[in-house]
mmCIF file of C-alpha atoms in Angstrom:
data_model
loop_
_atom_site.group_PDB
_atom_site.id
_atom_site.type_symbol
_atom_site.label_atom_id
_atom_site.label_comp_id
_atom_site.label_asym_id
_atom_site.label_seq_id
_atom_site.Cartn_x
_atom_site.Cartn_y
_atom_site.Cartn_z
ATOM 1 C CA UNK A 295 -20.043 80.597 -67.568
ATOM 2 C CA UNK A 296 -21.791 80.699 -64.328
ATOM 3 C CA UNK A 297 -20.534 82.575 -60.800
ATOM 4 C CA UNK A 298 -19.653 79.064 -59.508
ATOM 5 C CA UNK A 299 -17.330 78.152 -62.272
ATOM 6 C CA UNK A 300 -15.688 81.673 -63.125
ATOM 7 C CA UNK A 301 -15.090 81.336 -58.732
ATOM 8 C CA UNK A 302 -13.376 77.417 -59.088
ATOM 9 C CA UNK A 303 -11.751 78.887 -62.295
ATOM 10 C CA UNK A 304 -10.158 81.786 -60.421
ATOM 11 C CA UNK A 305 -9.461 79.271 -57.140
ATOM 12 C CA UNK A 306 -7.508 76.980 -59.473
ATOM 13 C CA UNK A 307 -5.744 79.978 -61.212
ATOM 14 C CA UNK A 308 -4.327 81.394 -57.641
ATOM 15 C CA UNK A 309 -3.493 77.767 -56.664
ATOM 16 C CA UNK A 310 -1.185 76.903 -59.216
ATOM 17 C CA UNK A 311 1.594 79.033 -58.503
ATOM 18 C CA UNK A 312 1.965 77.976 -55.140
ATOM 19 C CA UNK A 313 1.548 74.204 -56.504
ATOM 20 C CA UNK A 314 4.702 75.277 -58.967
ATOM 21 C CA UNK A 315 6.511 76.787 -55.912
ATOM 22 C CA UNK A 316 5.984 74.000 -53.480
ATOM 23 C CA UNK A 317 6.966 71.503 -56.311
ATOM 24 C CA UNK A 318 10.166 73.736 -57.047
ATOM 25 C CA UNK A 319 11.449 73.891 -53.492
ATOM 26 C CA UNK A 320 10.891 70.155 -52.869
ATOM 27 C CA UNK A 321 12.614 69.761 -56.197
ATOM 28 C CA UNK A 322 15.669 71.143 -54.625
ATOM 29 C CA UNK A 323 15.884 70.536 -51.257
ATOM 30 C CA UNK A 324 17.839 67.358 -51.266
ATOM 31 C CA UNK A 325 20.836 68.855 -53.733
ATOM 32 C CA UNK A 326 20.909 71.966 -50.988
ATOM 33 C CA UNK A 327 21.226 70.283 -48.228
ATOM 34 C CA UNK A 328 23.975 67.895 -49.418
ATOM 35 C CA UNK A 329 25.868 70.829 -50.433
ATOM 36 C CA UNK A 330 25.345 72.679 -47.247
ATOM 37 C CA UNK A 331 26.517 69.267 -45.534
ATOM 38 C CA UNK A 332 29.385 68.919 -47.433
ATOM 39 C CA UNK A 333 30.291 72.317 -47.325
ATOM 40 C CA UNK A 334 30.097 71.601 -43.062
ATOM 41 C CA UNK A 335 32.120 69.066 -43.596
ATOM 42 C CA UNK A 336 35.383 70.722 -45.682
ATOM 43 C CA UNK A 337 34.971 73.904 -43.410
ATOM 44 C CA UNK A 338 35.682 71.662 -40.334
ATOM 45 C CA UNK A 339 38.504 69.586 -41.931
ATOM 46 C CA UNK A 340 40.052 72.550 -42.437
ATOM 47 C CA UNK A 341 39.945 74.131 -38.620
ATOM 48 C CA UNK A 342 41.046 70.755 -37.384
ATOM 49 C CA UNK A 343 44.465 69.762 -37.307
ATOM 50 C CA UNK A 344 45.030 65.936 -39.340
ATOM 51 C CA UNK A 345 48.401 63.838 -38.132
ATOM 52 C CA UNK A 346 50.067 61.712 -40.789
ATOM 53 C CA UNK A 347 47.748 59.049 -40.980
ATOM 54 C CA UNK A 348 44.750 61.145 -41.263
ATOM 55 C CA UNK A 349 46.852 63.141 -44.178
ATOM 56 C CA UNK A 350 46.901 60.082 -46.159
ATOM 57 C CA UNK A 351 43.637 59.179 -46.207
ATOM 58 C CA UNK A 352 41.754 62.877 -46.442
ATOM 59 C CA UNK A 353 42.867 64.008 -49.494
ATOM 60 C CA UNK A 354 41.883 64.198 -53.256
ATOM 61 C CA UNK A 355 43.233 61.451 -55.067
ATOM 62 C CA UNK A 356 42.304 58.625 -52.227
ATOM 63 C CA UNK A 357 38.660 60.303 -51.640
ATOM 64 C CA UNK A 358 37.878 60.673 -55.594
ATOM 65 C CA UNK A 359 39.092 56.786 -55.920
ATOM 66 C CA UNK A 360 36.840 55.436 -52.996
ATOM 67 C CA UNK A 361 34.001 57.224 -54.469
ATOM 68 C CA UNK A 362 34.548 56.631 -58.147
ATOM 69 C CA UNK A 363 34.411 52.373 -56.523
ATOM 70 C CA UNK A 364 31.684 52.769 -54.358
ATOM 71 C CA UNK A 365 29.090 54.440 -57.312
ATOM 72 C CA UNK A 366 30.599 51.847 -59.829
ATOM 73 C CA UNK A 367 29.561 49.477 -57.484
ATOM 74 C CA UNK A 368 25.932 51.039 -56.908
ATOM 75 C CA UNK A 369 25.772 51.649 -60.773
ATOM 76 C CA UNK A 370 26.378 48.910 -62.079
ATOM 77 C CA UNK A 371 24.875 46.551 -59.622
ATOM 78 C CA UNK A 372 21.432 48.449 -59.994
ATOM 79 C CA UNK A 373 21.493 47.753 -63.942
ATOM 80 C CA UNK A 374 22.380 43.927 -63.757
ATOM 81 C CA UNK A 375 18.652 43.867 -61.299
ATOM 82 C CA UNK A 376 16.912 46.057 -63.782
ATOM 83 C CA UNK A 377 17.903 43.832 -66.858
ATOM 84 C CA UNK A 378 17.567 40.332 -64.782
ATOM 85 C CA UNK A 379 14.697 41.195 -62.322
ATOM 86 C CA UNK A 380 12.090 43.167 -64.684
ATOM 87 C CA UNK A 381 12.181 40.299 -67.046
ATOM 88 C CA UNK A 382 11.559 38.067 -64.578
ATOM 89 C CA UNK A 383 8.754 39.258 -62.957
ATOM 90 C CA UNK A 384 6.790 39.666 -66.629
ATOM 91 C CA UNK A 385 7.705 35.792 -66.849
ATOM 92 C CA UNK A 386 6.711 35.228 -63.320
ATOM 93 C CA UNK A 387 3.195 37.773 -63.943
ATOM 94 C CA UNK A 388 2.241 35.480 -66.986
ATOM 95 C CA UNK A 389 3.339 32.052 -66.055
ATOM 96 C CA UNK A 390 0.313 29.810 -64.375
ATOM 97 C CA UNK A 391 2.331 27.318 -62.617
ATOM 98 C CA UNK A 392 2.612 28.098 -58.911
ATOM 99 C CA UNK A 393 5.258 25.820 -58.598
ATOM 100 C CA UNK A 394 7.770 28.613 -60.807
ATOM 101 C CA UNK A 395 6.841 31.515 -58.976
ATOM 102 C CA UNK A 396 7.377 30.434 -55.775
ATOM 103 C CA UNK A 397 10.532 29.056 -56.625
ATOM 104 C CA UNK A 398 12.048 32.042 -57.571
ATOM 105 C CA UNK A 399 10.331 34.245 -55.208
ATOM 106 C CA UNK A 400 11.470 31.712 -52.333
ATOM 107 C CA UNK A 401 15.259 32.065 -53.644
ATOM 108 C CA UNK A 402 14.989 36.136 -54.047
ATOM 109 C CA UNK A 403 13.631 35.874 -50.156
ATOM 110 C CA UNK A 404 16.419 33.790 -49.092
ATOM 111 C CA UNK A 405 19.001 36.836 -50.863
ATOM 112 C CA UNK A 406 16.881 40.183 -49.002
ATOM 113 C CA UNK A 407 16.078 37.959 -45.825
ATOM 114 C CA UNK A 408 19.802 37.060 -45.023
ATOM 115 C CA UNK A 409 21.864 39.983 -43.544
ATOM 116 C CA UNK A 410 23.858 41.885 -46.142
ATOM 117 C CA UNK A 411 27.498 41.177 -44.644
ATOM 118 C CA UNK A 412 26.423 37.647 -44.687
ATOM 119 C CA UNK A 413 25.896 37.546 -48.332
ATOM 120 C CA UNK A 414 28.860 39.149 -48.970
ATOM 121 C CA UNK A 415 31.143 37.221 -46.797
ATOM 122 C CA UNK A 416 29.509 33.519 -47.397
ATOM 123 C CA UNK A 417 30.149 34.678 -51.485
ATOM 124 C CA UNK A 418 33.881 35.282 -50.698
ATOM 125 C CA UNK A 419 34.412 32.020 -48.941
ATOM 126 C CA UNK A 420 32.592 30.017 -51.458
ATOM 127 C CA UNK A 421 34.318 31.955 -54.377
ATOM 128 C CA UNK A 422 36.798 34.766 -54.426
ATOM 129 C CA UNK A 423 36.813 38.018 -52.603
ATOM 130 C CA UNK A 424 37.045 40.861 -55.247
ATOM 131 C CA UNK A 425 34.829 43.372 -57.129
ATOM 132 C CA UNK A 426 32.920 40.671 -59.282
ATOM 133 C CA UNK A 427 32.087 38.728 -55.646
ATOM 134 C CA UNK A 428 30.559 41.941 -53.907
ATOM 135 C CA UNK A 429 28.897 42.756 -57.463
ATOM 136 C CA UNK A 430 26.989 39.366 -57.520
ATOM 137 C CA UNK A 431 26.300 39.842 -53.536
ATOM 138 C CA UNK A 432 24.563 43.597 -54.178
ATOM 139 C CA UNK A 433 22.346 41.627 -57.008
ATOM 140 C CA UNK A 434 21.234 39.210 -54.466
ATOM 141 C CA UNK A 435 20.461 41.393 -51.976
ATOM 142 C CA UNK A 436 18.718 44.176 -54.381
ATOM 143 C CA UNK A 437 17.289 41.786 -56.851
ATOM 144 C CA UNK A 438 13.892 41.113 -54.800
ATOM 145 C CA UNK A 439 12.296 44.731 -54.788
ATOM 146 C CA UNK A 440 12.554 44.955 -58.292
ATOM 147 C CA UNK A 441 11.294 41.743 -59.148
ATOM 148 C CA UNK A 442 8.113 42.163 -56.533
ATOM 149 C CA UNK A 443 7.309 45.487 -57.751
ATOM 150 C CA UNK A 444 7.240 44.425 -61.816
ATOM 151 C CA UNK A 445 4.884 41.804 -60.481
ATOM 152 C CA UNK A 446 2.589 44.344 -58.515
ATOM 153 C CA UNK A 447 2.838 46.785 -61.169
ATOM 154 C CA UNK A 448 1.178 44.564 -64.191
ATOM 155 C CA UNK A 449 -1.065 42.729 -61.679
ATOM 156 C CA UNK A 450 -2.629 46.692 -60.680
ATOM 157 C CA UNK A 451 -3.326 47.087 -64.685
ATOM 158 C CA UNK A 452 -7.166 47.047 -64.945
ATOM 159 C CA UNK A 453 -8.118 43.583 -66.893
ATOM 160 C CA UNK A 454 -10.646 45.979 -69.091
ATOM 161 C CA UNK A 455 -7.749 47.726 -70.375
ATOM 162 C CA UNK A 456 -6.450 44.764 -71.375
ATOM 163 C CA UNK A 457 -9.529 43.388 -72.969
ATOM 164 C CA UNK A 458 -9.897 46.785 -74.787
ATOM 165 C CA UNK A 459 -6.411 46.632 -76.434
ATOM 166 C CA UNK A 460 -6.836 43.131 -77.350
ATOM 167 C CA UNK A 461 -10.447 44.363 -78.793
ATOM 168 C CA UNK A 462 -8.639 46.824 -81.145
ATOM 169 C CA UNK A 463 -6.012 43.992 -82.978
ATOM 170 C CA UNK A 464 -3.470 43.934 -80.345
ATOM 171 C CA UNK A 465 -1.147 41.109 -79.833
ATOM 172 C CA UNK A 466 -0.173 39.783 -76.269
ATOM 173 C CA UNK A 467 3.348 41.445 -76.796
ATOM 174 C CA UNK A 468 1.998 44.366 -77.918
ATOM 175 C CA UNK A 469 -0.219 44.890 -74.942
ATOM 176 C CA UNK A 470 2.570 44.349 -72.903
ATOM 177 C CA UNK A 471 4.463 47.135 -74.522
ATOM 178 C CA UNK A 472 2.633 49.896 -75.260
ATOM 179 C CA UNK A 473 0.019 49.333 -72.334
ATOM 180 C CA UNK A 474 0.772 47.352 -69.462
ATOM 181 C CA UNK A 475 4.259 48.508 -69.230
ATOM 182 C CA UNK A 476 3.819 51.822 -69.293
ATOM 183 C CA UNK A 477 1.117 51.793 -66.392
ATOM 184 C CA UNK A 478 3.316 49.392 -64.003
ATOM 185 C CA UNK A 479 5.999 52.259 -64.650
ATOM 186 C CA UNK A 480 5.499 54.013 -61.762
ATOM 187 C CA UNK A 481 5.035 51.045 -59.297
ATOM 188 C CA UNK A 482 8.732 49.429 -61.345
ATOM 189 C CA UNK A 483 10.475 52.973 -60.715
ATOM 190 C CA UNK A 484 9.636 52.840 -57.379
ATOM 191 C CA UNK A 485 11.307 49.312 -56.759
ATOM 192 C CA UNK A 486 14.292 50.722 -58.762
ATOM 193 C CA UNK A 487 14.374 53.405 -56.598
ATOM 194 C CA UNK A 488 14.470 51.421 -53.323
ATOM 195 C CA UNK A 489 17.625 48.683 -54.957
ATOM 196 C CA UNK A 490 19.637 51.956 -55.798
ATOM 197 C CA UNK A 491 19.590 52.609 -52.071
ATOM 198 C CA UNK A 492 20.192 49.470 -50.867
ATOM 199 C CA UNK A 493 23.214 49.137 -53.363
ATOM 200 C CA UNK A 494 24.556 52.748 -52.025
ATOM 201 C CA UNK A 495 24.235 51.231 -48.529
ATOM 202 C CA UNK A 496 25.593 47.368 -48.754
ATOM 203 C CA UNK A 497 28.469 48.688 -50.762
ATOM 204 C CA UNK A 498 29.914 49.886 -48.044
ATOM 205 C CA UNK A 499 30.339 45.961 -47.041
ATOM 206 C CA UNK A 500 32.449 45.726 -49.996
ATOM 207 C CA UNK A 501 35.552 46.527 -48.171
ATOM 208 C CA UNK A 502 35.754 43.669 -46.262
ATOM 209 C CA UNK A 503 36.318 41.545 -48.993
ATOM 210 C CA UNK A 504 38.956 43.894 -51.063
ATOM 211 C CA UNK A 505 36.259 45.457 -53.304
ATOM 212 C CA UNK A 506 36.854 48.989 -52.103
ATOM 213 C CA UNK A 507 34.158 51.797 -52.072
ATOM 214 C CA UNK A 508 33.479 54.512 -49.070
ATOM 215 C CA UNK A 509 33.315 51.256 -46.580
ATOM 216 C CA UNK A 510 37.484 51.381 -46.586
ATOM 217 C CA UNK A 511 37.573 54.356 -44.445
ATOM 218 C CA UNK A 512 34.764 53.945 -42.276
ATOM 219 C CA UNK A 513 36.368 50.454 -41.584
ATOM 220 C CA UNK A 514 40.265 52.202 -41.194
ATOM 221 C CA UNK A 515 38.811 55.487 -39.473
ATOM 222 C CA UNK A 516 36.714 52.764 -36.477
ATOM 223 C CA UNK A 517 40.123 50.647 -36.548
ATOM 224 C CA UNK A 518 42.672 53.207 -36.421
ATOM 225 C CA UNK A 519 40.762 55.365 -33.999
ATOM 226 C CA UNK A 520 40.702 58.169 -36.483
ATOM 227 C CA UNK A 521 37.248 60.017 -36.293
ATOM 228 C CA UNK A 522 37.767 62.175 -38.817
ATOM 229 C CA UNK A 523 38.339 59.766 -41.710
ATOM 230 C CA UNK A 524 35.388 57.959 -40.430
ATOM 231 C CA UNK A 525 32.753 60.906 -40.473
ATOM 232 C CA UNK A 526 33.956 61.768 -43.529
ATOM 233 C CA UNK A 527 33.387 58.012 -44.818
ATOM 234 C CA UNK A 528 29.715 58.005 -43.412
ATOM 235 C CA UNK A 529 29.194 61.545 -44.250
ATOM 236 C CA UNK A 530 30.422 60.807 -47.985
ATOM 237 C CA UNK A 531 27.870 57.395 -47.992
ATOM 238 C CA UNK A 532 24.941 59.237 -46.565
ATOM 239 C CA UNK A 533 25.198 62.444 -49.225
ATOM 240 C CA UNK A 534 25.676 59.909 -52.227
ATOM 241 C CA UNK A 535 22.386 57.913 -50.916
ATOM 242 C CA UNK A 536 20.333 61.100 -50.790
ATOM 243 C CA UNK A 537 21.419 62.214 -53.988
ATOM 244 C CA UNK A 538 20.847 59.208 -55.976
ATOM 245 C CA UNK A 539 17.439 58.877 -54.049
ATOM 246 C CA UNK A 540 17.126 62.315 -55.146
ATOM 247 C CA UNK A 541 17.777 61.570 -59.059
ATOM 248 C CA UNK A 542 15.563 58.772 -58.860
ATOM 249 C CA UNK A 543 12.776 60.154 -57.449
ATOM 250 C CA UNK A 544 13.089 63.004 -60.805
ATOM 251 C CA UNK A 545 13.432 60.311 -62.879
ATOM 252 C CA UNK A 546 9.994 58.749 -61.277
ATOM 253 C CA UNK A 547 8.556 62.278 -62.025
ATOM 254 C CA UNK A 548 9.521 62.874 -65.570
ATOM 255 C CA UNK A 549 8.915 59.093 -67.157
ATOM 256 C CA UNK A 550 5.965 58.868 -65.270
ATOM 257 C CA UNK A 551 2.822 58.605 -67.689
ATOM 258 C CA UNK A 552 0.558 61.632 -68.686
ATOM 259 C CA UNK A 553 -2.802 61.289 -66.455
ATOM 260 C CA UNK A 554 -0.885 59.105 -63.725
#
């Protein structure tokens, strides 16, 4: 080995330790400060003094409910555009006709360009107001980042690497699969990533047509003139968006492919 290599060697060696540390403390950063935020938070509901209404509101049982709505809402919301949007755009990356894809991308336009609480409240006056209505509104509004980024993601995959799976026996399906899948990965995470937020966000719409989530007491604490329910609302929304940020961002990290 010569002096220049044994040096780089030694370089890289004393590098990766502060690589692992740096990776480690951005790792954990997010979960620390949400604690140390919520942690704020309970320490100064406790030194202030809550009247009735307040009481009825701040406690446990109401708290635990709104949230348990507001990440069904995100949850399940996020799934429905994973299973209808990534689909979609595969169609919409292999179809020819022009005419198709900018149908559908004109319609998911139409659902991210219009303003969230408009989607939500033109769905309740056409249909119902309800969990299933603000459901079907957080698709509409999420569904477009998903379906652009499944597009981008097979359209990035080198056309060699096609031509060299098809070269070794593949089938069209099984190129998809096993190739140009797991290369758009990262660029179909990242569109994930971006709908879970915007679910966390919108759902807080929800309220105002009888879906529940967090949005009921930031809407009763700015009615009622009760500050503390609603910094504890916005607080509560803004913690639950980092955090699932947070998650997806590790889930980016650990499915992403070897090499990428």
């Amino acid at each position: 080995m010569s002096i220049e290599s044994a040096t780089m060697a030694i370089a890289t060696a004393r590098q990766q330790p502060v690589r692992e540390r740096f990776w480690t403390l951005k790792r954990f950063t997010v979960p620390i400060i949400v604690v140390v935020a919520l942690a704020a938070l309970l320490i100064w509901l406790s030194s202030i003094q809550l009247d009735s209404i307040e009481e009825r509101t701040l406690n446990w049982t109401y708290i635990t409910l709104r949230v348990g709505e507001h990440l069904s809402l995100t949850v399940v919301a996020s799934a429905l555009v994973a299973v209808l949007a990534i689909p979609t755009g595969i169609l919409l990356s292999r179809t020819r006709s022009r005419a198709l894809r900018g149908t559908i991308l004109g319609i998911a336009n139409v659902g991210q360009a219009t303003p969230a609480v408009g989607v939500v409240i033109l769905l309740a006056i056409v249909w119902q107001t309800g969990y299933t209505t603000a459901l079907v509104a957080l698709v509409i509004y999420a569904f477009l980042p998903v379906l652009r980024n499944t597009m981008i993601g097979l359209q990035q995959v080198d056309a060699n690497v096609r031509e060299s799976a098809r070269g070794m026996g593949m089938t069209p399906n099984q190129v998809l699969l096993r190739i140009e899948l797991p290369l758009a990965q990262p660029v179909i995470l990242a569109g994930l990533r971006t709908s879970l937020v915007f679910c966390v966000g919108v759902a807080t719409i929800a309220t105002f047509i009888n879906a529940g989530g967090l949005g009921d007491m930031i809407v009763n604490g700015l009615k009622l003139q009760r500050f503390p329910v609603l910094i504890v609302g916005a607080v509560l929304v803004a913690c639950i968006a980092l955090l699932i940020d947070w998650i997806a961002g590790l889930a980016e990290d650990l499915l992403k492919p070897k090499g990428i």
